[in-house]
Structure formats: C-alpha cells, structure tokens
PDB file of C-alpha atoms in Angstrom:
ATOM      1  CA  MET A   9      -1.645  69.108 -45.040  1.00  0.00           C
ATOM      2  CA  THR A  10      -5.120  70.381 -44.312  1.00  0.00           C
ATOM      3  CA  ALA A  11      -5.741  71.094 -47.985  1.00  0.00           C
ATOM      4  CA  SER A  12      -4.495  67.596 -48.877  1.00  0.00           C
ATOM      5  CA  MET A  13      -6.908  65.987 -46.430  1.00  0.00           C
ATOM      6  CA  GLN A  14      -9.736  68.153 -47.670  1.00  0.00           C
ATOM      7  CA  LEU A  15      -9.040  67.056 -51.356  1.00  0.00           C
ATOM      8  CA  ARG A  16      -9.030  63.465 -50.201  1.00  0.00           C
ATOM      9  CA  ARG A  17     -12.332  63.760 -48.442  1.00  0.00           C
ATOM     10  CA  GLU A  18     -13.978  65.606 -51.322  1.00  0.00           C
ATOM     11  CA  TRP A  19     -17.276  64.004 -52.306  1.00  0.00           C
ATOM     12  CA  THR A  20     -17.201  61.592 -55.200  1.00  0.00           C
ATOM     13  CA  PRO A  21     -20.104  59.638 -56.892  1.00  0.00           C
ATOM     14  CA  TYR A  22     -17.899  56.538 -57.030  1.00  0.00           C
ATOM     15  CA  ILE A  23     -18.048  54.039 -54.242  1.00  0.00           C
ATOM     16  CA  ARG A  24     -14.868  52.427 -52.950  1.00  0.00           C
ATOM     17  CA  LYS A  25     -14.240  48.829 -53.879  1.00  0.00           C
ATOM     18  CA  ARG A  26     -14.502  47.506 -50.287  1.00  0.00           C
ATOM     19  CA  TYR A  27     -17.783  49.339 -49.722  1.00  0.00           C
ATOM     20  CA  ALA A  28     -19.051  48.148 -53.063  1.00  0.00           C
ATOM     21  CA  LEU A  29     -18.584  44.546 -51.965  1.00  0.00           C
ATOM     22  CA  VAL A  30     -20.491  45.231 -48.777  1.00  0.00           C
ATOM     23  CA  ALA A  31     -23.314  46.980 -50.709  1.00  0.00           C
ATOM     24  CA  VAL A  32     -23.736  44.110 -53.174  1.00  0.00           C
ATOM     25  CA  LEU A  33     -23.584  41.341 -50.463  1.00  0.00           C
ATOM     26  CA  PRO A  34     -27.315  41.365 -49.658  1.00  0.00           C
ATOM     27  CA  ALA A  35     -28.200  40.947 -53.327  1.00  0.00           C
ATOM     28  CA  VAL A  36     -25.729  38.094 -53.620  1.00  0.00           C
ATOM     29  CA  ILE A  37     -27.238  36.382 -50.532  1.00  0.00           C
ATOM     30  CA  LEU A  38     -30.780  36.805 -51.864  1.00  0.00           C
ATOM     31  CA  LEU A  39     -29.696  35.462 -55.272  1.00  0.00           C
ATOM     32  CA  GLY A  40     -28.134  32.463 -53.661  1.00  0.00           C
ATOM     33  CA  VAL A  41     -30.981  31.693 -51.356  1.00  0.00           C
ATOM     34  CA  PHE A  42     -33.929  32.310 -53.613  1.00  0.00           C
ATOM     35  CA  VAL A  43     -32.482  31.397 -57.088  1.00  0.00           C
ATOM     36  CA  LEU A  44     -29.384  29.234 -56.956  1.00  0.00           C
ATOM     37  CA  TYR A  45     -30.402  27.043 -54.007  1.00  0.00           C
ATOM     38  CA  PRO A  46     -33.889  26.165 -55.524  1.00  0.00           C
ATOM     39  CA  LEU A  47     -32.212  25.464 -58.855  1.00  0.00           C
ATOM     40  CA  VAL A  48     -29.818  23.027 -57.176  1.00  0.00           C
ATOM     41  CA  LEU A  49     -32.763  21.416 -55.533  1.00  0.00           C
ATOM     42  CA  LEU A  50     -34.605  21.119 -58.855  1.00  0.00           C
ATOM     43  CA  PHE A  51     -31.549  19.468 -60.501  1.00  0.00           C
ATOM     44  CA  VAL A  52     -31.225  17.052 -57.636  1.00  0.00           C
ATOM     45  CA  GLU A  53     -34.941  16.168 -57.768  1.00  0.00           C
ATOM     46  CA  SER A  54     -34.883  15.740 -61.531  1.00  0.00           C
ATOM     47  CA  SER A  55     -31.832  13.374 -61.471  1.00  0.00           C
ATOM     48  CA  ALA A  56     -32.913  11.501 -58.323  1.00  0.00           C
ATOM     49  CA  ASP A  57     -33.633   8.313 -60.382  1.00  0.00           C
ATOM     50  CA  GLY A  58     -30.742   8.653 -62.639  1.00  0.00           C
ATOM     51  CA  PHE A  59     -32.254  10.991 -65.268  1.00  0.00           C
ATOM     52  CA  GLU A  60     -35.097   8.556 -65.797  1.00  0.00           C
ATOM     53  CA  ALA A  61     -37.514  11.451 -65.549  1.00  0.00           C
ATOM     54  CA  TYR A  62     -36.026  13.068 -68.640  1.00  0.00           C
ATOM     55  CA  GLY A  63     -36.473   9.823 -70.533  1.00  0.00           C
ATOM     56  CA  ARG A  64     -40.147   9.543 -69.450  1.00  0.00           C
ATOM     57  CA  ILE A  65     -40.799  13.047 -70.724  1.00  0.00           C
ATOM     58  CA  LEU A  66     -39.054  12.616 -74.052  1.00  0.00           C
ATOM     59  CA  SER A  67     -40.663   9.129 -74.634  1.00  0.00           C
ATOM     60  CA  SER A  68     -44.227  10.252 -73.861  1.00  0.00           C
ATOM     61  CA  GLY A  69     -46.498  11.764 -76.503  1.00  0.00           C
ATOM     62  CA  SER A  70     -47.790  14.473 -74.144  1.00  0.00           C
ATOM     63  CA  GLY A  71     -44.249  15.531 -73.219  1.00  0.00           C
ATOM     64  CA  ARG A  72     -43.031  15.727 -76.786  1.00  0.00           C
ATOM     65  CA  LYS A  73     -46.241  17.612 -77.841  1.00  0.00           C
ATOM     66  CA  ALA A  74     -45.867  20.136 -74.995  1.00  0.00           C
ATOM     67  CA  ILE A  75     -42.238  20.783 -75.783  1.00  0.00           C
ATOM     68  CA  PHE A  76     -42.964  21.224 -79.492  1.00  0.00           C
ATOM     69  CA  THR A  77     -45.991  23.422 -78.882  1.00  0.00           C
ATOM     70  CA  THR A  78     -44.213  25.570 -76.411  1.00  0.00           C
ATOM     71  CA  PHE A  79     -41.039  26.244 -78.362  1.00  0.00           C
ATOM     72  CA  THR A  80     -42.856  26.629 -81.732  1.00  0.00           C
ATOM     73  CA  ALA A  81     -45.432  28.994 -80.372  1.00  0.00           C
ATOM     74  CA  SER A  82     -42.798  30.963 -78.510  1.00  0.00           C
ATOM     75  CA  LEU A  83     -40.705  31.415 -81.712  1.00  0.00           C
ATOM     76  CA  ILE A  84     -43.801  32.652 -83.546  1.00  0.00           C
ATOM     77  CA  VAL A  85     -44.693  35.004 -80.705  1.00  0.00           C
ATOM     78  CA  THR A  86     -41.091  36.322 -80.681  1.00  0.00           C
ATOM     79  CA  ALA A  87     -41.266  37.066 -84.415  1.00  0.00           C
ATOM     80  CA  LEU A  88     -44.691  38.704 -84.219  1.00  0.00           C
ATOM     81  CA  VAL A  89     -43.819  40.740 -81.154  1.00  0.00           C
ATOM     82  CA  LEU A  90     -40.538  42.023 -82.630  1.00  0.00           C
ATOM     83  CA  VAL A  91     -42.241  43.155 -85.763  1.00  0.00           C
ATOM     84  CA  VAL A  92     -45.171  44.869 -84.127  1.00  0.00           C
ATOM     85  CA  GLY A  93     -43.005  46.250 -81.292  1.00  0.00           C
ATOM     86  CA  SER A  94     -40.400  47.607 -83.777  1.00  0.00           C
ATOM     87  CA  LEU A  95     -43.087  49.390 -85.809  1.00  0.00           C
ATOM     88  CA  ILE A  96     -44.596  51.060 -82.763  1.00  0.00           C
ATOM     89  CA  ALA A  97     -41.212  51.973 -81.296  1.00  0.00           C
ATOM     90  CA  TRP A  98     -39.976  53.469 -84.646  1.00  0.00           C
ATOM     91  CA  THR A  99     -43.258  55.429 -84.891  1.00  0.00           C
ATOM     92  CA  ILE A 100     -42.697  56.798 -81.442  1.00  0.00           C
ATOM     93  CA  ARG A 101     -39.079  57.640 -82.323  1.00  0.00           C
ATOM     94  CA  THR A 102     -39.732  59.443 -85.627  1.00  0.00           C
ATOM     95  CA  THR A 103     -43.243  61.029 -85.475  1.00  0.00           C
ATOM     96  CA  THR A 104     -43.478  64.711 -84.913  1.00  0.00           C
ATOM     97  CA  ARG A 105     -47.112  64.610 -83.836  1.00  0.00           C
ATOM     98  CA  ALA A 106     -47.528  64.575 -80.111  1.00  0.00           C
ATOM     99  CA  GLY A 107     -50.993  63.052 -80.426  1.00  0.00           C
ATOM    100  CA  VAL A 108     -49.682  60.072 -82.410  1.00  0.00           C
ATOM    101  CA  ARG A 109     -46.849  59.581 -79.955  1.00  0.00           C
ATOM    102  CA  GLY A 110     -49.231  59.728 -76.962  1.00  0.00           C
ATOM    103  CA  LEU A 111     -51.591  57.252 -78.626  1.00  0.00           C
ATOM    104  CA  CYS A 112     -48.763  54.807 -79.266  1.00  0.00           C
ATOM    105  CA  TRP A 113     -47.546  55.056 -75.732  1.00  0.00           C
ATOM    106  CA  ALA A 114     -51.099  54.548 -74.474  1.00  0.00           C
ATOM    107  CA  CYS A 115     -51.476  51.349 -76.685  1.00  0.00           C
ATOM    108  CA  VAL A 116     -48.253  50.112 -75.158  1.00  0.00           C
ATOM    109  CA  LEU A 117     -48.561  51.079 -71.478  1.00  0.00           C
ATOM    110  CA  ILE A 118     -52.241  50.284 -70.834  1.00  0.00           C
ATOM    111  CA  PRO A 119     -51.794  46.527 -71.600  1.00  0.00           C
ATOM    112  CA  PHE A 120     -48.529  46.707 -69.676  1.00  0.00           C
ATOM    113  CA  TRP A 121     -50.310  47.819 -66.564  1.00  0.00           C
ATOM    114  CA  MET A 122     -53.295  45.432 -66.885  1.00  0.00           C
ATOM    115  CA  GLY A 123     -53.271  42.117 -65.181  1.00  0.00           C
ATOM    116  CA  THR A 124     -52.858  38.864 -67.017  1.00  0.00           C
ATOM    117  CA  ILE A 125     -56.405  37.692 -66.380  1.00  0.00           C
ATOM    118  CA  VAL A 126     -57.925  41.026 -67.623  1.00  0.00           C
ATOM    119  CA  LYS A 127     -55.843  40.751 -70.863  1.00  0.00           C
ATOM    120  CA  ASN A 128     -56.952  37.159 -71.368  1.00  0.00           C
ATOM    121  CA  TYR A 129     -60.591  38.184 -70.860  1.00  0.00           C
ATOM    122  CA  ALA A 130     -60.160  40.872 -73.439  1.00  0.00           C
ATOM    123  CA  ILE A 131     -58.899  38.279 -75.965  1.00  0.00           C
ATOM    124  CA  ILE A 132     -61.833  35.940 -75.032  1.00  0.00           C
ATOM    125  CA  LEU A 133     -64.234  38.824 -75.811  1.00  0.00           C
ATOM    126  CA  LEU A 134     -62.638  39.051 -79.253  1.00  0.00           C
ATOM    127  CA  ILE A 135     -62.309  35.429 -80.331  1.00  0.00           C
ATOM    128  CA  SER A 136     -65.008  33.497 -78.421  1.00  0.00           C
ATOM    129  CA  LYS A 137     -67.924  31.910 -80.240  1.00  0.00           C
ATOM    130  CA  GLU A 138     -70.113  34.997 -79.656  1.00  0.00           C
ATOM    131  CA  GLY A 139     -67.154  37.356 -79.718  1.00  0.00           C
ATOM    132  CA  VAL A 140     -66.415  40.357 -81.796  1.00  0.00           C
ATOM    133  CA  VAL A 141     -64.606  38.403 -84.666  1.00  0.00           C
ATOM    134  CA  ASN A 142     -67.364  35.783 -85.063  1.00  0.00           C
ATOM    135  CA  THR A 143     -70.076  38.419 -84.832  1.00  0.00           C
ATOM    136  CA  ALA A 144     -68.419  40.379 -87.619  1.00  0.00           C
ATOM    137  CA  LEU A 145     -68.123  37.222 -89.679  1.00  0.00           C
ATOM    138  CA  GLY A 146     -71.850  36.610 -89.256  1.00  0.00           C
ATOM    139  CA  TRP A 147     -72.656  39.983 -90.706  1.00  0.00           C
ATOM    140  CA  PHE A 148     -70.942  38.968 -93.946  1.00  0.00           C
ATOM    141  CA  GLY A 149     -72.719  35.531 -94.038  1.00  0.00           C
ATOM    142  CA  HIS A 150     -69.880  33.378 -92.707  1.00  0.00           C
ATOM    143  CA  LYS A 151     -70.200  30.621 -90.159  1.00  0.00           C
ATOM    144  CA  PRO A 152     -68.519  31.115 -86.734  1.00  0.00           C
ATOM    145  CA  VAL A 153     -64.894  29.967 -86.609  1.00  0.00           C
ATOM    146  CA  GLN A 154     -63.390  27.962 -83.743  1.00  0.00           C
ATOM    147  CA  LEU A 155     -60.653  30.261 -82.428  1.00  0.00           C
ATOM    148  CA  MET A 156     -60.719  29.565 -78.696  1.00  0.00           C
ATOM    149  CA  TYR A 157     -58.730  26.670 -77.368  1.00  0.00           C
ATOM    150  CA  THR A 158     -56.281  26.683 -80.289  1.00  0.00           C
ATOM    151  CA  THR A 159     -52.575  27.452 -80.562  1.00  0.00           C
ATOM    152  CA  PRO A 160     -53.156  30.669 -82.516  1.00  0.00           C
ATOM    153  CA  ALA A 161     -55.318  31.948 -79.667  1.00  0.00           C
ATOM    154  CA  VAL A 162     -52.482  31.289 -77.281  1.00  0.00           C
ATOM    155  CA  VAL A 163     -50.066  33.016 -79.653  1.00  0.00           C
ATOM    156  CA  LEU A 164     -52.347  36.051 -79.846  1.00  0.00           C
ATOM    157  CA  GLY A 165     -52.749  36.230 -76.057  1.00  0.00           C
ATOM    158  CA  ILE A 166     -49.007  35.873 -75.329  1.00  0.00           C
ATOM    159  CA  SER A 167     -48.107  38.388 -78.023  1.00  0.00           C
ATOM    160  CA  TYR A 168     -50.618  40.941 -76.626  1.00  0.00           C
ATOM    161  CA  SER A 169     -48.929  40.628 -73.257  1.00  0.00           C
ATOM    162  CA  LEU A 170     -45.324  40.862 -74.475  1.00  0.00           C
ATOM    163  CA  VAL A 171     -45.525  43.638 -77.115  1.00  0.00           C
ATOM    164  CA  PRO A 172     -44.941  46.271 -74.420  1.00  0.00           C
ATOM    165  CA  PHE A 173     -41.636  44.626 -73.341  1.00  0.00           C
ATOM    166  CA  ALA A 174     -40.478  44.683 -76.962  1.00  0.00           C
ATOM    167  CA  VAL A 175     -41.514  48.306 -77.457  1.00  0.00           C
ATOM    168  CA  LEU A 176     -39.718  49.519 -74.333  1.00  0.00           C
ATOM    169  CA  THR A 177     -36.442  47.640 -75.149  1.00  0.00           C
ATOM    170  CA  VAL A 178     -36.420  48.409 -78.778  1.00  0.00           C
ATOM    171  CA  HIS A 179     -37.351  52.072 -78.331  1.00  0.00           C
ATOM    172  CA  ALA A 180     -34.236  52.508 -76.199  1.00  0.00           C
ATOM    173  CA  VAL A 181     -32.187  51.161 -79.083  1.00  0.00           C
ATOM    174  CA  PHE A 182     -33.898  53.411 -81.617  1.00  0.00           C
ATOM    175  CA  GLN A 183     -33.177  56.422 -79.466  1.00  0.00           C
ATOM    176  CA  THR A 184     -29.417  55.908 -80.036  1.00  0.00           C
ATOM    177  CA  ILE A 185     -29.901  56.018 -83.948  1.00  0.00           C
ATOM    178  CA  ASP A 186     -29.497  59.283 -85.587  1.00  0.00           C
ATOM    179  CA  VAL A 187     -32.384  59.753 -88.016  1.00  0.00           C
ATOM    180  CA  ASN A 188     -30.196  62.119 -90.075  1.00  0.00           C
ATOM    181  CA  LEU A 189     -28.351  59.044 -91.321  1.00  0.00           C
ATOM    182  CA  LEU A 190     -31.588  57.882 -93.023  1.00  0.00           C
ATOM    183  CA  ARG A 191     -32.147  61.325 -94.445  1.00  0.00           C
ATOM    184  CA  ASN A 192     -28.672  61.323 -95.811  1.00  0.00           C
ATOM    185  CA  ALA A 193     -29.140  57.933 -97.387  1.00  0.00           C
ATOM    186  CA  GLU A 194     -32.326  59.183 -99.171  1.00  0.00           C
ATOM    187  CA  VAL A 195     -30.420  62.280-100.366  1.00  0.00           C
ATOM    188  CA  LEU A 196     -27.814  59.952-101.865  1.00  0.00           C
ATOM    189  CA  GLY A 197     -30.431  58.165-103.867  1.00  0.00           C
ATOM    190  CA  SER A 198     -31.724  55.381-101.581  1.00  0.00           C
ATOM    191  CA  THR A 199     -35.421  54.798-101.172  1.00  0.00           C
ATOM    192  CA  ARG A 200     -37.062  55.142 -97.824  1.00  0.00           C
ATOM    193  CA  SER A 201     -37.483  51.442 -97.436  1.00  0.00           C
ATOM    194  CA  GLY A 202     -33.865  50.889 -98.618  1.00  0.00           C
ATOM    195  CA  ALA A 203     -32.515  53.404 -96.034  1.00  0.00           C
ATOM    196  CA  LEU A 204     -34.510  51.542 -93.339  1.00  0.00           C
ATOM    197  CA  LEU A 205     -33.119  48.158 -94.365  1.00  0.00           C
ATOM    198  CA  ARG A 206     -29.514  49.260 -95.071  1.00  0.00           C
ATOM    199  CA  VAL A 207     -29.054  51.823 -92.291  1.00  0.00           C
ATOM    200  CA  MET A 208     -31.497  51.434 -89.546  1.00  0.00           C
ATOM    201  CA  VAL A 209     -31.828  47.653 -89.308  1.00  0.00           C
ATOM    202  CA  PRO A 210     -28.007  46.961 -89.138  1.00  0.00           C
ATOM    203  CA  LEU A 211     -27.715  49.593 -86.415  1.00  0.00           C
ATOM    204  CA  ALA A 212     -30.580  48.161 -84.422  1.00  0.00           C
ATOM    205  CA  THR A 213     -29.807  44.467 -84.968  1.00  0.00           C
ATOM    206  CA  PRO A 214     -27.977  43.875 -81.619  1.00  0.00           C
ATOM    207  CA  GLY A 215     -30.913  45.474 -79.705  1.00  0.00           C
ATOM    208  CA  LEU A 216     -33.395  43.510 -81.721  1.00  0.00           C
ATOM    209  CA  ILE A 217     -31.685  40.209 -81.006  1.00  0.00           C
ATOM    210  CA  ALA A 218     -31.467  41.074 -77.286  1.00  0.00           C
ATOM    211  CA  SER A 219     -35.111  42.050 -77.220  1.00  0.00           C
ATOM    212  CA  GLY A 220     -36.087  38.882 -79.006  1.00  0.00           C
ATOM    213  CA  ALA A 221     -34.133  36.799 -76.457  1.00  0.00           C
ATOM    214  CA  VAL A 222     -36.040  38.490 -73.553  1.00  0.00           C
ATOM    215  CA  VAL A 223     -39.430  37.990 -75.318  1.00  0.00           C
ATOM    216  CA  PHE A 224     -38.662  34.307 -76.069  1.00  0.00           C
ATOM    217  CA  ALA A 225     -37.544  33.655 -72.496  1.00  0.00           C
ATOM    218  CA  LEU A 226     -40.770  35.174 -71.134  1.00  0.00           C
ATOM    219  CA  ALA A 227     -42.963  33.417 -73.709  1.00  0.00           C
ATOM    220  CA  VAL A 228     -41.790  29.852 -72.898  1.00  0.00           C
ATOM    221  CA  GLY A 229     -42.675  30.350 -69.247  1.00  0.00           C
ATOM    222  CA  PHE A 230     -46.302  31.541 -69.644  1.00  0.00           C
ATOM    223  CA  TYR A 231     -48.782  29.533 -67.651  1.00  0.00           C
ATOM    224  CA  VAL A 232     -52.179  31.294 -67.272  1.00  0.00           C
ATOM    225  CA  THR A 233     -52.589  32.343 -70.937  1.00  0.00           C
ATOM    226  CA  PRO A 234     -52.073  28.931 -72.461  1.00  0.00           C
ATOM    227  CA  VAL A 235     -54.434  27.356 -69.882  1.00  0.00           C
ATOM    228  CA  THR A 236     -57.102  30.024 -70.436  1.00  0.00           C
ATOM    229  CA  LEU A 237     -56.959  30.325 -74.217  1.00  0.00           C
ATOM    230  CA  GLY A 238     -55.548  27.015 -75.245  1.00  0.00           C
ATOM    231  CA  GLY A 239     -56.798  24.429 -72.809  1.00  0.00           C
ATOM    232  CA  ALA A 240     -55.821  20.870 -73.610  1.00  0.00           C
ATOM    233  CA  GLN A 241     -55.580  21.536 -77.354  1.00  0.00           C
ATOM    234  CA  ALA A 242     -52.451  23.729 -76.843  1.00  0.00           C
ATOM    235  CA  PRO A 243     -50.466  22.287 -73.943  1.00  0.00           C
ATOM    236  CA  PHE A 244     -47.514  24.307 -72.750  1.00  0.00           C
ATOM    237  CA  LEU A 245     -44.654  23.099 -70.587  1.00  0.00           C
ATOM    238  CA  ALA A 246     -45.794  25.246 -67.608  1.00  0.00           C
ATOM    239  CA  GLY A 247     -49.216  23.616 -67.603  1.00  0.00           C
ATOM    240  CA  LEU A 248     -47.621  20.124 -67.947  1.00  0.00           C
ATOM    241  CA  ILE A 249     -45.449  20.934 -64.880  1.00  0.00           C
ATOM    242  CA  GLN A 250     -48.624  21.724 -62.857  1.00  0.00           C
ATOM    243  CA  THR A 251     -50.213  18.525 -64.007  1.00  0.00           C
ATOM    244  CA  ASN A 252     -47.220  16.450 -62.994  1.00  0.00           C
ATOM    245  CA  ILE A 253     -47.251  17.952 -59.511  1.00  0.00           C
ATOM    246  CA  LEU A 254     -50.941  18.195 -58.631  1.00  0.00           C
ATOM    247  CA  GLU A 255     -52.428  15.220 -60.534  1.00  0.00           C
ATOM    248  CA  TYR A 256     -49.619  12.679 -60.990  1.00  0.00           C
ATOM    249  CA  PHE A 257     -47.489  13.694 -57.964  1.00  0.00           C
ATOM    250  CA  ASP A 258     -44.471  13.036 -60.231  1.00  0.00           C
ATOM    251  CA  TYR A 259     -42.111  15.521 -58.860  1.00  0.00           C
ATOM    252  CA  PRO A 260     -39.002  14.268 -60.672  1.00  0.00           C
ATOM    253  CA  ALA A 261     -40.791  14.773 -64.028  1.00  0.00           C
ATOM    254  CA  ALA A 262     -41.941  18.294 -63.055  1.00  0.00           C
ATOM    255  CA  ALA A 263     -38.398  19.179 -61.981  1.00  0.00           C
ATOM    256  CA  ALA A 264     -37.082  17.711 -65.277  1.00  0.00           C
ATOM    257  CA  LEU A 265     -39.494  19.884 -67.245  1.00  0.00           C
ATOM    258  CA  ALA A 266     -38.455  22.948 -65.239  1.00  0.00           C
ATOM    259  CA  MET A 267     -34.790  22.156 -65.988  1.00  0.00           C
ATOM    260  CA  ILE A 268     -35.580  21.830 -69.742  1.00  0.00           C
ATOM    261  CA  LEU A 269     -37.138  25.326 -69.635  1.00  0.00           C
ATOM    262  CA  LEU A 270     -34.080  26.639 -67.836  1.00  0.00           C
ATOM    263  CA  GLY A 271     -31.756  25.020 -70.203  1.00  0.00           C
ATOM    264  CA  VAL A 272     -33.446  26.510 -73.193  1.00  0.00           C
ATOM    265  CA  ALA A 273     -33.361  29.956 -71.566  1.00  0.00           C
ATOM    266  CA  LEU A 274     -29.647  29.652 -70.923  1.00  0.00           C
ATOM    267  CA  LEU A 275     -29.040  28.432 -74.458  1.00  0.00           C
ATOM    268  CA  MET A 276     -30.951  31.439 -75.767  1.00  0.00           C
ATOM    269  CA  MET A 277     -28.831  33.722 -73.586  1.00  0.00           C
ATOM    270  CA  ILE A 278     -25.554  32.146 -74.889  1.00  0.00           C
ATOM    271  CA  VAL A 279     -26.699  32.450 -78.504  1.00  0.00           C
ATOM    272  CA  THR A 280     -27.700  36.069 -77.920  1.00  0.00           C
ATOM    273  CA  ILE A 281     -24.267  36.912 -76.400  1.00  0.00           C
ATOM    274  CA  GLY A 282     -22.592  35.161 -79.360  1.00  0.00           C
ATOM    275  CA  LEU A 283     -24.702  37.053 -81.943  1.00  0.00           C
ATOM    276  CA  VAL A 284     -24.500  40.482 -80.237  1.00  0.00           C
ATOM    277  CA  GLY A 285     -20.986  40.177 -78.928  1.00  0.00           C
ATOM    278  CA  PRO A 286     -19.713  40.604 -75.397  1.00  0.00           C
ATOM    279  CA  GLY A 287     -18.372  44.002 -76.311  1.00  0.00           C
ATOM    280  CA  SER A 288     -21.833  45.362 -77.118  1.00  0.00           C
ATOM    281  CA  ILE A 289     -23.136  44.074 -73.855  1.00  0.00           C
ATOM    282  CA  ARG A 290     -20.266  45.714 -71.915  1.00  0.00           C
ATOM    283  CA  LYS A 291     -20.979  49.041 -73.718  1.00  0.00           C
ATOM    284  CA  ALA A 292     -24.715  48.768 -72.779  1.00  0.00           C
ATOM    285  CA  ILE A 293     -23.849  48.065 -69.193  1.00  0.00           C
ATOM    286  CA  THR A 294     -21.288  50.951 -69.105  1.00  0.00           C
ATOM    287  CA  ARG A 295     -23.870  53.371 -70.600  1.00  0.00           C
ATOM    288  CA  SER A 296     -26.510  52.343 -68.089  1.00  0.00           C
TER     289      SER A 296
END
C-alpha cells in the first residue's frame, strides 16, 4: 500500500487537467479584458450608425488610397523580407565559418534591439536629400533623387524593421531540414540551385508561409514608420485612424478602419492555416 501511494505521488512534469484549467485562467481573463472586450467595443462603435462608417471610408478617395497603399506596400514588404530573411537564415544554417555566422546574427539582432525611431533615423540618413545615397549619386554627376516621403521609403523602413522577425522564424524551420538531403540530391546529378528548389523549398514552404503571414500582419499595422518616411504621400491605415480620431473626431470611422485591419489579419490567418494545414500547426505546437 505504501509503495502504491509512493508511485502515485512520484513527481511528473505533466500537470493535472483541473490544475491546468486554474493555471490558464489568469491568461484567459487578461485576454478577455484587454483583447476581446475592446474588440467588441470597436465593433459596436463602428456599426453604431448602421455600418455607415464603412461606406464613408470606401467611398472617400483618402480611405481607398490608404487601404490600397497599406495592403500593396505590405505585400511588397512581405516578399522582400521573406527573400532577404531566408537568405540570411540559410547562410546561418549552412555556413561553417563562425565569423560569418556571428556577423549574420549581429546584422539581425542589432536592428531587432533598436527602437523604431532609431531605425527610422538611420533610414533618413541614407535616403534624405543630403543622405548617403544622394551624396554617392552626386559623386557620379547625377542629380539628387527624391526618396523621402515616398512609398518605396516606407517599404524600405518597414522591411528593415521586420527582417529580424523573418530570420528568427525561418531559421527555426531551416534547423529541421537535414542538409545531407541536398548533398544527396547533388550526388544524384542535381545542380545546387536545383537541389535548393526541389528539396529545401518544399520542405520549408509551410514555415515560409507562416513567417510571411506574421510579417504581413505586422506590416499592415505600422504607424511611426509610414508617418516618418512617407508623410502624406504614402498614407497608411494606422495614420488615417489617428487623423480620424484627433482631427475629425470621427470615432466610428476610426473604429471601422481598425476592424478592416483586424479582418484582413484574420483572413490572412485563415488562408495560412488552409495553405499550411491544421496538422502542421498541431505538430509545431506539440514540438514546442
């Protein structure tokens, strides 16, 4: 009897179900109070006049321009960040030189630790009228190019901020890929680029899609960078929300814009789950 009781009281890393519910209760309460409740208030505010706020946004030129600019720039940012982040992550995964690996990590983590204002100021030093780019163009006899307050400037600034997120997520995916598979493909006659496209890319596709969804969701919500680098020439939805609140006092329109952002983020999540598959997500959660 004593031995039986001792076995039952033996330590286990797994928490009992009733204790698990108690442990997760504070997180559920915080989620409900600080996320779900504000979202309900936003929806109520945006639909207070019978969804007229949505009609005003979609019928106004500034609203349509902000929506188009935000989503177009965010898609471009997602593509650029995935390409650059994948190249850096694959270099970190495959290089045998500690110096190269350390340099790559430094290029990723230093911007990750920097504040948004600092990163934006660094971009301004590069692309302003007297910046590095125009100074270099002047050396070759070219006139200064207007780069500030343009959509490409915003794309560059957001991409610079989000590359670390892509590298960190994609690198975790690349760590699960056995590089011997690529060597075997080359032994069997494939070129190096062919091995990457036919072996590495299919194995990494679920992770790349998930990383792209994260990057896109972060990009559409950027506020400081579009205002600093784009100004009125590159309006983003986040800036338009502020304008509706602080200048026009149009709270239903601001709430409607916020709900549009949320709806796009949820749609991206649904598309990602559909492309990656619920099974892959469950496996990733189980591994973690």
